[in-house]
Coordinates of C-alpha atoms and ligand atoms in Angstrom, one line a residue:
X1 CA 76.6 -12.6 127.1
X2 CA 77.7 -12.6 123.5
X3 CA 74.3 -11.7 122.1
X4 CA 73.6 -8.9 123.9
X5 CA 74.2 -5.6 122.7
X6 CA 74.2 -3.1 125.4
X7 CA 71.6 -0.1 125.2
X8 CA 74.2 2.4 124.0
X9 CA 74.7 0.9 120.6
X10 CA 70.8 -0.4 120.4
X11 CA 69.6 3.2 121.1
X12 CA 72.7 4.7 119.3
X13 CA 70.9 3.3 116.3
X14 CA 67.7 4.6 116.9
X15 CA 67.5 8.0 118.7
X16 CA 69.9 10.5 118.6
X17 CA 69.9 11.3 122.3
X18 CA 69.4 8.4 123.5
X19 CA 71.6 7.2 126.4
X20 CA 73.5 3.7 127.8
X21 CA 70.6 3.6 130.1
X22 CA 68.0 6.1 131.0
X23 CA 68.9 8.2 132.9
X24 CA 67.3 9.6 136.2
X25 CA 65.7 12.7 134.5
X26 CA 64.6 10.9 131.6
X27 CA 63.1 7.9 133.5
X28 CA 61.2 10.9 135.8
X29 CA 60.1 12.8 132.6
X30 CA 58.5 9.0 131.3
X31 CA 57.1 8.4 134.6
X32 CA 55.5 12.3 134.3
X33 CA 54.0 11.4 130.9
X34 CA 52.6 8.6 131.9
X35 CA 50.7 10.1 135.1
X36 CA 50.0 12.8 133.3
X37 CA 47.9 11.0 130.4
X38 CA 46.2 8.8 133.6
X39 CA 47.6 5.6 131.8
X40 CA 48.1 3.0 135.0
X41 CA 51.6 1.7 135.8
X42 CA 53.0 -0.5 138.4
X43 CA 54.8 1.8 141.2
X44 CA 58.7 0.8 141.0
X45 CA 59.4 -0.8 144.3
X46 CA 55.8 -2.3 145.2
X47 CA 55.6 -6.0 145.4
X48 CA 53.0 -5.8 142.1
X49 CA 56.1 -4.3 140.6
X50 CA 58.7 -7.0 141.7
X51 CA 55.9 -9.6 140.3
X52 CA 55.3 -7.9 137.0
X53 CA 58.7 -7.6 136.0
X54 CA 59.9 -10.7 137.5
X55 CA 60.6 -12.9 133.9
X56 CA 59.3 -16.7 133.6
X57 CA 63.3 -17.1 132.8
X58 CA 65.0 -16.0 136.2
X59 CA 68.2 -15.8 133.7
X60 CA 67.5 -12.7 132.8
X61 CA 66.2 -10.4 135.5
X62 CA 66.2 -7.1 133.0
X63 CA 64.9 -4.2 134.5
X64 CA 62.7 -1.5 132.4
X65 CA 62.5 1.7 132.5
X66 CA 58.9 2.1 133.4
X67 CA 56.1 -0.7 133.6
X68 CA 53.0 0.3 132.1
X69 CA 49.5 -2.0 132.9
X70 CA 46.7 -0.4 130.6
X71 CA 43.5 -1.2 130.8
X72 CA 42.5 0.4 127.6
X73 CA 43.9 0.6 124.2
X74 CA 44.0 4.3 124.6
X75 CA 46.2 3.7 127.6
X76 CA 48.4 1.3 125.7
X77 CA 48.5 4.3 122.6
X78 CA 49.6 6.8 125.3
X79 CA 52.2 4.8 127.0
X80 CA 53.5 4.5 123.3
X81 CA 53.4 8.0 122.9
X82 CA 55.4 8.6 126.2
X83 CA 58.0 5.6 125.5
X84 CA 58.3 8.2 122.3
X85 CA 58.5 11.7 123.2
X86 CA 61.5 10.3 125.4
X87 CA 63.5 8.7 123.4
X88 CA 62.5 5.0 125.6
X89 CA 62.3 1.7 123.6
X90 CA 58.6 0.3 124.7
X91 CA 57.8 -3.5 124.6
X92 CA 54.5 -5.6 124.9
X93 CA 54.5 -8.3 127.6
X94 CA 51.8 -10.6 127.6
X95 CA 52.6 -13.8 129.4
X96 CA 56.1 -12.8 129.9
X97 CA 57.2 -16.3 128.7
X98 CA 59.7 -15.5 126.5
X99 CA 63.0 -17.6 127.0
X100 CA 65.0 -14.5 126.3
X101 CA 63.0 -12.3 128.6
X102 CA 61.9 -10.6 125.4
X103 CA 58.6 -9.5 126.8
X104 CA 60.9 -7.1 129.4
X105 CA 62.4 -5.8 126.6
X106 CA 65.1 -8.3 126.4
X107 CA 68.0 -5.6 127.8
X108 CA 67.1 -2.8 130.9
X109 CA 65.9 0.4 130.1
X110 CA 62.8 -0.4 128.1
X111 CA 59.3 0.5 128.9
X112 CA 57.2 -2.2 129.3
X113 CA 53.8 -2.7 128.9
X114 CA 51.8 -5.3 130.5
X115 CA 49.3 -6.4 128.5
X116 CA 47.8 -8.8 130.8
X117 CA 44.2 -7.0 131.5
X118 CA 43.3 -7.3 127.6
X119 CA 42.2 -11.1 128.5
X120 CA 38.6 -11.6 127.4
X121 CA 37.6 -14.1 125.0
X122 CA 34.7 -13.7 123.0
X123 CA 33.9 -16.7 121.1
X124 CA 30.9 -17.1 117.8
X125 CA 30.8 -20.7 117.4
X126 CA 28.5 -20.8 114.5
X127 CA 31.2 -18.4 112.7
X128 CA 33.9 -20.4 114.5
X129 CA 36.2 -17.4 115.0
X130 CA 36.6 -15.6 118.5
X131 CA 38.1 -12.7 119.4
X132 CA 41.0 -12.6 121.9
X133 CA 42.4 -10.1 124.2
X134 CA 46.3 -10.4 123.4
X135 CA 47.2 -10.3 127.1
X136 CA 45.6 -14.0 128.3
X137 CA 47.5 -17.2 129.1
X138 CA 46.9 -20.2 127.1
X139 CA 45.2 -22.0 129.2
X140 CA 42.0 -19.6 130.2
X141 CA 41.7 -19.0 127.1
X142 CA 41.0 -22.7 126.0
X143 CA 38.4 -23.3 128.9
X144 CA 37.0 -19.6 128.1
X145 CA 36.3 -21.0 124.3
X146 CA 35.1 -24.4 125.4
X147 CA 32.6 -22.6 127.6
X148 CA 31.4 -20.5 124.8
X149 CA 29.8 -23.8 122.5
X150 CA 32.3 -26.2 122.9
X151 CA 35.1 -24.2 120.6
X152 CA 39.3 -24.7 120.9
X153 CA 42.2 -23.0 118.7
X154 CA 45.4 -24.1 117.7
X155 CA 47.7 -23.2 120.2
X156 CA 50.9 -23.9 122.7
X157 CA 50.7 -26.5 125.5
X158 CA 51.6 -25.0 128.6
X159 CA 48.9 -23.1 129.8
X160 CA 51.1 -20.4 131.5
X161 CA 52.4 -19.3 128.3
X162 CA 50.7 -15.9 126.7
X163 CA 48.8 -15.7 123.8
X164 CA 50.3 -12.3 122.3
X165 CA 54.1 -14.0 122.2
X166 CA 52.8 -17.2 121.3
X167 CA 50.8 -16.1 118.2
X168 CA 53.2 -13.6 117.3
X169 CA 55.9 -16.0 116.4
X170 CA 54.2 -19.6 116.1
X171 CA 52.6 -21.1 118.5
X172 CA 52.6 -24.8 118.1
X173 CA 50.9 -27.3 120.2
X174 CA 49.3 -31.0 119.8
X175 CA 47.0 -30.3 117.2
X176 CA 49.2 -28.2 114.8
X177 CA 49.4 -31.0 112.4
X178 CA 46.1 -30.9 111.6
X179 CA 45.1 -27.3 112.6
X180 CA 48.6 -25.1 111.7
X181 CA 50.5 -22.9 114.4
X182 CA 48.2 -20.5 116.1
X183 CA 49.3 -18.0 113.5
X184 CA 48.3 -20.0 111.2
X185 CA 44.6 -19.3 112.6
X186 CA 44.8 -15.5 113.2
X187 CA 42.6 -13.4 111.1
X188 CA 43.0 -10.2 112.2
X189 CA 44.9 -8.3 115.0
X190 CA 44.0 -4.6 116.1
X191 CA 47.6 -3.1 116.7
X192 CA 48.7 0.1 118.0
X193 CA 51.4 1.2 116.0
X194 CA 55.0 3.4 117.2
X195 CA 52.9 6.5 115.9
X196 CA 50.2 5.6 118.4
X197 CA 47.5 5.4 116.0
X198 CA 45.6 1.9 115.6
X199 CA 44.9 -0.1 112.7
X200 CA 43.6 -3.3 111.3
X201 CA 46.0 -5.7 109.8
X202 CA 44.1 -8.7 107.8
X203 CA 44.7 -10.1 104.8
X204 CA 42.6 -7.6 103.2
X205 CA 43.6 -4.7 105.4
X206 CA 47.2 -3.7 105.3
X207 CA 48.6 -7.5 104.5
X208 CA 51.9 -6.8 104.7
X209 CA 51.8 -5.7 108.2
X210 CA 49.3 -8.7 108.6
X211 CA 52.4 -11.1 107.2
X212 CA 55.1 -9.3 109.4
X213 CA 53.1 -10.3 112.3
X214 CA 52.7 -13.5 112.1
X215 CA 56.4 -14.7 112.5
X216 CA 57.8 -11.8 113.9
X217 CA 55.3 -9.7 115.3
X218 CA 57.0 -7.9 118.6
X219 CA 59.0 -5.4 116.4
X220 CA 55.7 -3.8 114.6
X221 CA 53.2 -3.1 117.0
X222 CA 51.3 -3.5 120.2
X223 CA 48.8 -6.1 119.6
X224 CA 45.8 -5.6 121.5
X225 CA 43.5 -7.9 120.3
X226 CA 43.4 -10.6 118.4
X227 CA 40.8 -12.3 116.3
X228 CA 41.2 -16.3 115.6
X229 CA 39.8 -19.1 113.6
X230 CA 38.5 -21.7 116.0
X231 CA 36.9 -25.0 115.5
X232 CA 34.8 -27.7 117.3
X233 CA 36.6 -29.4 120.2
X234 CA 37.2 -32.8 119.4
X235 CA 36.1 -35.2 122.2
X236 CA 37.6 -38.7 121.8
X237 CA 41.1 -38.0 121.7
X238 CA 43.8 -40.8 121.9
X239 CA 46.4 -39.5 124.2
X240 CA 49.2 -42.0 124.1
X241 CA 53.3 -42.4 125.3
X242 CA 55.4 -45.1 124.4
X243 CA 59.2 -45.9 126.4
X244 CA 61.8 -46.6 123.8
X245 CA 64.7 -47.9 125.0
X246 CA 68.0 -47.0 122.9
X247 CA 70.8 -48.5 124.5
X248 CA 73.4 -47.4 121.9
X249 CA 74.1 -44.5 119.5
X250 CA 73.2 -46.4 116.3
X251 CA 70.1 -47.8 118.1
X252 CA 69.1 -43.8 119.0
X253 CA 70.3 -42.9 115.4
X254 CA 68.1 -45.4 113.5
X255 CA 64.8 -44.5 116.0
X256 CA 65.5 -40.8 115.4
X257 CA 65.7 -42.1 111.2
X258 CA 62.4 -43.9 111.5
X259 CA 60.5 -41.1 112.8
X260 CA 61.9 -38.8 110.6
X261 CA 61.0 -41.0 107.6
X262 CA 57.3 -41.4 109.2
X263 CA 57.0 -37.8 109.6
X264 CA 58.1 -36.8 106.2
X265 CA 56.0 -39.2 104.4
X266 CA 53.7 -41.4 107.1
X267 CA 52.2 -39.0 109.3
X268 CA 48.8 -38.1 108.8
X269 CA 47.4 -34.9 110.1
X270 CA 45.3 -36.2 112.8
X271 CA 48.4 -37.6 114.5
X272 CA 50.6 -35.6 116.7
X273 CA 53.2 -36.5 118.2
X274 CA 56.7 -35.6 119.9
X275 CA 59.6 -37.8 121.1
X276 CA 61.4 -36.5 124.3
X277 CA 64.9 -37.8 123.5
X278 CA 65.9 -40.8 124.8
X279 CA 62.9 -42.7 125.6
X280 CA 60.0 -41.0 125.6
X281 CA 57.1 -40.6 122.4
X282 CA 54.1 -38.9 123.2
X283 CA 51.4 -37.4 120.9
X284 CA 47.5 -37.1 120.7
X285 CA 45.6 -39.0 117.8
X286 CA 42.3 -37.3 116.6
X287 CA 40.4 -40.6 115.3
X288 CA 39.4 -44.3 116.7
X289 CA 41.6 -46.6 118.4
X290 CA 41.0 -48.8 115.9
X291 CA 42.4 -46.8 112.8
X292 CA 45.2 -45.4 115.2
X293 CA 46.3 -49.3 115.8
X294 CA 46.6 -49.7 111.9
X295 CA 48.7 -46.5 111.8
X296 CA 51.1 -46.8 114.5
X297 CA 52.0 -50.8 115.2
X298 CA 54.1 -50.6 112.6
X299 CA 55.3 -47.8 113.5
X300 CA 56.1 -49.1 117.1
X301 CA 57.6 -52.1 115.6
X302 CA 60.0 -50.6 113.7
X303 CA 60.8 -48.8 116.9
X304 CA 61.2 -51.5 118.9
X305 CA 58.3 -51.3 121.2
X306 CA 56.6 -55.1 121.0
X307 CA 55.3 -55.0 124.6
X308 CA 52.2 -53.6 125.2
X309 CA 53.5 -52.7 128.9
X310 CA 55.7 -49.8 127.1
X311 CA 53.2 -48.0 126.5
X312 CA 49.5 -46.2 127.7
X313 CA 47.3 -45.1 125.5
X314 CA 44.0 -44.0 126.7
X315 CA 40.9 -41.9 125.1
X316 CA 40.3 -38.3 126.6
X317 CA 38.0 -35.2 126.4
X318 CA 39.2 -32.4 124.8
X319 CA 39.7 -30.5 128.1
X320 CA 41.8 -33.4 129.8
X321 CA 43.7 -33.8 126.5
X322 CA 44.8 -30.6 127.0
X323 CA 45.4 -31.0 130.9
X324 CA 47.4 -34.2 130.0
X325 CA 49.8 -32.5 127.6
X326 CA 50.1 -29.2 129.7
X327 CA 52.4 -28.8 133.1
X328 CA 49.4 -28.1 135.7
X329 CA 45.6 -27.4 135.8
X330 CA 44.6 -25.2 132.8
X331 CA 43.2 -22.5 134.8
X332 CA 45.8 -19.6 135.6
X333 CA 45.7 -17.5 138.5
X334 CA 45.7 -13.6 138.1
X335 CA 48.9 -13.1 139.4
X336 CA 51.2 -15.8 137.7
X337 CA 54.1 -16.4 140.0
X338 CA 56.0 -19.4 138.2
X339 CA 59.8 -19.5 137.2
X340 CA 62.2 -21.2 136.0
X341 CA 66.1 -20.5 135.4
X342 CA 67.4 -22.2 132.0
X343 CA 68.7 -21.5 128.8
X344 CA 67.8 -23.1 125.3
X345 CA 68.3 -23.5 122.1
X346 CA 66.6 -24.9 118.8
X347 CA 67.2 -26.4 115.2
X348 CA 64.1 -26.4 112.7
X349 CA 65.9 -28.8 110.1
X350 CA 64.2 -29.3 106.9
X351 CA 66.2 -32.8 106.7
X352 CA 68.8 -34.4 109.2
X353 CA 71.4 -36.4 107.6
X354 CA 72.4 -40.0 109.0
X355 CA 75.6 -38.3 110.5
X356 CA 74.0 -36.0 111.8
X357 CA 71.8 -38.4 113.7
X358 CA 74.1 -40.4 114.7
X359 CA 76.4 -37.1 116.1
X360 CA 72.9 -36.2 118.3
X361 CA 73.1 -39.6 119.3
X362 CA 76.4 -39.9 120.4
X363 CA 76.6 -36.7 122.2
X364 CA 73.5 -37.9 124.2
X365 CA 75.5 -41.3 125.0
X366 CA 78.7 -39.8 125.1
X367 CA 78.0 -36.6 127.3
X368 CA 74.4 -35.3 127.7
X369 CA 73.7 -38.6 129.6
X370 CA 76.5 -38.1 132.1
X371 CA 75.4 -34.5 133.3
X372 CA 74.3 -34.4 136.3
X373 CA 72.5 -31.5 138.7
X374 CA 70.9 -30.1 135.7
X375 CA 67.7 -30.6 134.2
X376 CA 68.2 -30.9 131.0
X377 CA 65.6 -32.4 128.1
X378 CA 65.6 -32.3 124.0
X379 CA 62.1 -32.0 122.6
X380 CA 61.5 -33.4 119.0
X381 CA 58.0 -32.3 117.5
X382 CA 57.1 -33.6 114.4
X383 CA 56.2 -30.4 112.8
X384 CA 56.1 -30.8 109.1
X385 CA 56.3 -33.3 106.3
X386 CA 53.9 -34.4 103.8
X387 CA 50.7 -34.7 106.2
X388 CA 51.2 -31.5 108.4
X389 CA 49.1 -28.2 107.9
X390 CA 52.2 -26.2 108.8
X391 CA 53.9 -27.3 106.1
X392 CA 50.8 -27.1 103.5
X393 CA 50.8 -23.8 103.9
X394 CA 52.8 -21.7 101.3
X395 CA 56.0 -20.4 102.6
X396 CA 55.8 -16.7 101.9
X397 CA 52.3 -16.8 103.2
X398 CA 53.7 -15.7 106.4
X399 CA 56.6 -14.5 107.9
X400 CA 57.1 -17.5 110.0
X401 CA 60.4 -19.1 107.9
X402 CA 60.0 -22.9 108.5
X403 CA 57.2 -24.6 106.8
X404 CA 59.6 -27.3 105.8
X405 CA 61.0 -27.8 109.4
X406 CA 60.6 -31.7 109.9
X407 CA 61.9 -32.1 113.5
X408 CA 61.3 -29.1 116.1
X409 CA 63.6 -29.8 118.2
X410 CA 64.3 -27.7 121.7
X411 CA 67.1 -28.1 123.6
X412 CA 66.5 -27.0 127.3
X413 CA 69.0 -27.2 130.4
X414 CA 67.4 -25.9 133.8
X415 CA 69.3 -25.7 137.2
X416 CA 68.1 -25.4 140.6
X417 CA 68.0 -23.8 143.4
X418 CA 65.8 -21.4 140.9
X419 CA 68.1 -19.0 142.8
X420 CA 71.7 -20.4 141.2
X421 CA 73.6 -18.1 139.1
X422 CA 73.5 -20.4 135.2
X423 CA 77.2 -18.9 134.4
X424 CA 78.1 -19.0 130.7
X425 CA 79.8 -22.0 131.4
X426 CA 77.4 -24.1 132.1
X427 CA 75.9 -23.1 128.2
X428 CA 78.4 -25.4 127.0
X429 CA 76.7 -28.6 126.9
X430 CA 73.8 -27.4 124.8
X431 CA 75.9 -25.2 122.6
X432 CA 77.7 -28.5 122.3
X433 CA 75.3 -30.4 121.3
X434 CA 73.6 -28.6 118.6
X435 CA 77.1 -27.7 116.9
X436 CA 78.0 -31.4 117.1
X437 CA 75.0 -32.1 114.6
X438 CA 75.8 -28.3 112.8
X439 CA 79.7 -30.2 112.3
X440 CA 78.1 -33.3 110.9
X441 CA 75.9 -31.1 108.6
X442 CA 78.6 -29.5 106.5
X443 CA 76.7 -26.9 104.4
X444 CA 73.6 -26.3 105.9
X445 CA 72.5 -23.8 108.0
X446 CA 69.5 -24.7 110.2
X447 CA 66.5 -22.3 111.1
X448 CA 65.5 -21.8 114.8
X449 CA 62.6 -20.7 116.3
X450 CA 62.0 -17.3 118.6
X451 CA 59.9 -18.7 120.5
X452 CA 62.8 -20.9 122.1
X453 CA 65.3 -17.9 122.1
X454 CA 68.8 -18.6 122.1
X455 CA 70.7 -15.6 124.2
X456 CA 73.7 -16.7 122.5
X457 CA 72.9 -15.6 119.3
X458 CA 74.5 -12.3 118.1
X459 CA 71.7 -10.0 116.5
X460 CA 72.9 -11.1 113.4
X461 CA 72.9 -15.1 113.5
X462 CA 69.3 -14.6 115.2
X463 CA 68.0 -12.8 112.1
X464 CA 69.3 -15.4 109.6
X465 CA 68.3 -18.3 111.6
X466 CA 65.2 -17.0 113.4
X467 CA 63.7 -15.9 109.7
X468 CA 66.1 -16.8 106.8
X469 CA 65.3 -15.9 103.2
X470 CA 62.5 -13.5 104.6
X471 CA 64.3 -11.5 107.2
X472 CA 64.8 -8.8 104.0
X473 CA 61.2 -8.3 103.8
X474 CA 60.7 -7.7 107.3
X475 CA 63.1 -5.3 107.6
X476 CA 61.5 -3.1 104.9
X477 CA 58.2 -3.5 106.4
X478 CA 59.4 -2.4 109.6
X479 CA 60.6 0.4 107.7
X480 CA 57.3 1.3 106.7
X481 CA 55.5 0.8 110.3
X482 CA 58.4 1.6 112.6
X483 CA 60.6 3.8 110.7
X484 CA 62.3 5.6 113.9
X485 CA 62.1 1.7 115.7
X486 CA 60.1 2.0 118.7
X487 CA 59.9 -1.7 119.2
X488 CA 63.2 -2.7 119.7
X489 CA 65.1 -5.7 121.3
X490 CA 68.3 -7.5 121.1
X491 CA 66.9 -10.3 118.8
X492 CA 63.7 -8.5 117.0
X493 CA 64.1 -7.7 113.1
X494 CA 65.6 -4.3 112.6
X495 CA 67.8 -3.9 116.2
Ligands
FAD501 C1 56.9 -23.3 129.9 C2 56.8 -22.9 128.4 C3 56.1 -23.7 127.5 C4 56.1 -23.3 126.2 N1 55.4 -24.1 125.3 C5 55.3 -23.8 124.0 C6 54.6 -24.6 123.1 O1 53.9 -25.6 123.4 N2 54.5 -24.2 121.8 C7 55.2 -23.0 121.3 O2 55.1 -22.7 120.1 N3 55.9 -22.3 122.2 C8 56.0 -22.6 123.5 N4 56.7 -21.9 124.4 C9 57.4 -20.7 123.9 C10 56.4 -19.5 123.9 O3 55.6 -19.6 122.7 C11 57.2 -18.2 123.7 O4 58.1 -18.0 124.8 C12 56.3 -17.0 123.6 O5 57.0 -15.9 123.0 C13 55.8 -16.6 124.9 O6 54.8 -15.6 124.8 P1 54.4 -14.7 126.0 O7 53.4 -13.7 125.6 O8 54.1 -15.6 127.2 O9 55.8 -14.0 126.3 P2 56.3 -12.5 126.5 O10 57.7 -12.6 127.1 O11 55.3 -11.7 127.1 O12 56.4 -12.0 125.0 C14 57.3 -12.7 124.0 C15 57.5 -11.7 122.9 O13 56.3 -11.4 122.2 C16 56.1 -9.9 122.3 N5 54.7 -9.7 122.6 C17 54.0 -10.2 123.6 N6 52.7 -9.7 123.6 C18 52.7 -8.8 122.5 C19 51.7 -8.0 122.0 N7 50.5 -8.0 122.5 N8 52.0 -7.2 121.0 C20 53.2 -7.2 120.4 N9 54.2 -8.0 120.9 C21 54.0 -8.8 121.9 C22 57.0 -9.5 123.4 O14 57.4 -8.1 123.3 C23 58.2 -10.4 123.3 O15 59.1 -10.0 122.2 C24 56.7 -22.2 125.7 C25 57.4 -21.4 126.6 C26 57.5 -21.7 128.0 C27 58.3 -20.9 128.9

């Protein structure tokens, strides 16, 4: 795969002595450091093992050199110690959802640590803030904060997906618009750093680790807890999805104009709101039917959607809001066991032009349409524009580089049996797609988002388009928390 680098040159870089992949002696001398400072691992060959380091994306079966489950953060300081003293790149795992099996390390031979037993929740409503153990999955964690006075956060829909990962590098969901990314809400994380020691980073207490880690958090630290700004979970939700029905490129082209026009300059906050391309708009509305009426018919009418028998729109709780826009029940069993096998891509454009609309449109009529024994969808979140929190946020108040992003879109091909080999063939048709509107774009170069990885990026094409203009800065604040780069991977700033 083009953008991996193996771990010779990666640990070349790094550690003098390091080697193409542990070998034997080394692996035994990490597994010796690790019994002998008690910190808890999973034994290589038990079936806890296979689970642990069995990734979300069956892709990319990496295999580390040691797997590490603390249960306390001096346990997770140790294990950094030992990844250390032998030369061993070490990675946090929290939900292990990461579309580039980042949360394995992203390559073999790292060692990983699981931090899935930091998952308490601790909410104060009256302060509205809770603190949050960095190893839980979304969706606990939302039914552990509505327990505690009725509180939510800003956060991802599917509930499988971890929090640490998530927050790390964005975390959008269906109430960003009005609440920001989960980053966006973070106001301090306790991290242990590559010197094992563990700090504070706020916006009063070293802020420029604070800003690294909220857009590119896996190469500083290991994030053990996090603490968030929550708010009061709103209970009459409008949870709504229309049909369209394009049945030509310029018909897809001018519905993909009209919602980009509506979210640059129509799209209050309260409204949120996604269009699986071709047919499908979804979103959540936090306000009356009667206001959300006067905001979308027009909407819906410029879209061609007259009949009230395209669409459902009904009013939820805040729990089944959630439910409704997630892929299962909210709560997550202890031992998560579900996988897919995929790869994806993104494009945060800040504008797309009419030809490039119309080239996305034609490749879905053209070609995507015609595939057949994939899976295949492309998600198109209205992210920013005039009425989005994301984008009224300043862009060098974080890290994360696409405040102006307009249209998130993810582009997502599965195949089954789960068990198939996805050859790099078969990356094609997405890599395809997204340079058809990259050809009609002449000029531009379009962010992407981590949290979709793209395996196909080289390192280098994954810094500029994963954090643009402030990839510079990152790399000399990793300089200053992870000079001899402990946390390492194929994609993260400094590999
Ligand atoms: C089914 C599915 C649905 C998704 N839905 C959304 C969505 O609605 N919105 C959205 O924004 N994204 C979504 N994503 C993308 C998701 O946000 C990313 O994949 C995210 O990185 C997953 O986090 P994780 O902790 O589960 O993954 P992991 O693989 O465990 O970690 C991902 C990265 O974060 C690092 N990391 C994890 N924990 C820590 C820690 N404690 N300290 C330091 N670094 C850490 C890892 O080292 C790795 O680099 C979805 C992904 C999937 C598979």
């Amino acid at each position: 795969m083009k953008g991996y680098q193996s771990w010779l040159v990666t640990a070349t870089c790094l550690f003098s002595s390091a080697t193409a992949s542990p070998s034997l002696s080394k692996r035994t001398a990490l597994d010796d450091c690790l019994s002998s400072k008690k910190v808890p691992v999973y034994t290589a060959g038990s079936k806890d093992y296979a689970q642990a380091v069995k990734p979300f994306n069956l892709r990319l079966p990496f295999k580390p050199a040691a797997a590490a489950l603390p249960t306390t953060v001096q346990h997770v300081q140790d294990a950094v110690a030992c990844g250390v003293a032998n030369n061993i790149l070490v990675t946090a795992k929290s939900g292990g959802h990461s579309y580039g099996a980042h949360g394995l390390g992203g390559e073999d031979g790292h060692l990983m640590v699981d931090m899935r037993r930091f998952n308490t929740v601790t909410a104060d409503a009256a302060a509205h803030t809770a603190v949050v153990g960095s190893g839980g999955r979304l969706g606990n964690i939302a039914l552990a904060l509505y327990d505690q006075g009725k509180q939510a956060l800003s956060h991802g829909t599917c509930p499988g997906v971890g929090v640490g990962g998530l927050t790390l590098h964005g975390g959008y969901g269906l109430s960003s618009r009005l609440h920001g990314l989960t980053l966006d809400n973070l106001l301090e994380a306790n991290v242990v750093l590559a010197n094992s020691s563990v700090i504070t980073a706020s916006a009063t207490q070293n802020p420029d680790l604070f800003w690294a880690l909220r857009g590119a958090g896996a190469a500083f630290g290991i994030v053990t807890s996090f603490k968030f700004k929550t708010y009061t979970a709103p209970e009459n939700n409008i949870v709504f999805q229309y049909n369209l029905q394009p049945s030509t490129t310029d018909q897809l082209a001018t519905m993909l104009n009209t919602l980009q026009n509506f979210t640059m300059y129509g799209h209050p906050s309260e409204l949120n709101m996604r269009f699986f391309v071709p047919n499908q708009l979804t979103g959540v509305y936090y306000g009356n039917r009667s206001s959300f009426d006067t905001l979308m018919n027009p909407l819906l009418k410029q879209l061609n959607i007259t009949s009230t028998s395209s669409g459902q729109v009904s009013v939820k709780s805040w729990l089944n809001t959630l439910t409704a826009n997630s892929n299962g029940a909210l709560k997550q069993p202890d031992v998560y066991d579900y996988h897919e096998n995929f790869y994806a891509k993104s494009l945060m454009p800040e504008y797309l032009s009419p030809a490039a609309m119309t080239a996305l449109a034609d490749y879905y009529f053209t070609t995507a349409r015609r595939i057949t024994g994939h899976s295949w969808y492309l998600l198109i979140d209205m992210h920013g524009g005039s009425g989005s929190a994301i984008s009224s946020v300043s862009a060098n108040a974080t890290s994360y580089a696409h405040r102006k992003t307009t249209f998130k879109m993810q582009f997502n091909d599965r195949i089954y049996p789960d068990t198939a080999t996805y050859t790099p063939q078969m990356m094609s048709f997405l890599n395809g797609w997204v340079k058809a509107i990259e050809d009609a774009s002449p000029g531009v170069q379009f962010g992407m988002y981590i949290n979709y990885a793209d395996t196909n990026l080289t390192k280098t094409e994954a810094h500029s388009h994963y954090w643009g203009a402030h990839y510079d800065r990152l790399v000399s604040v990793k300089g200053v928390w992870d000079p001899k780069r402990v946390f390492e991977g194929p994609q993260l700033v400094g590999s």
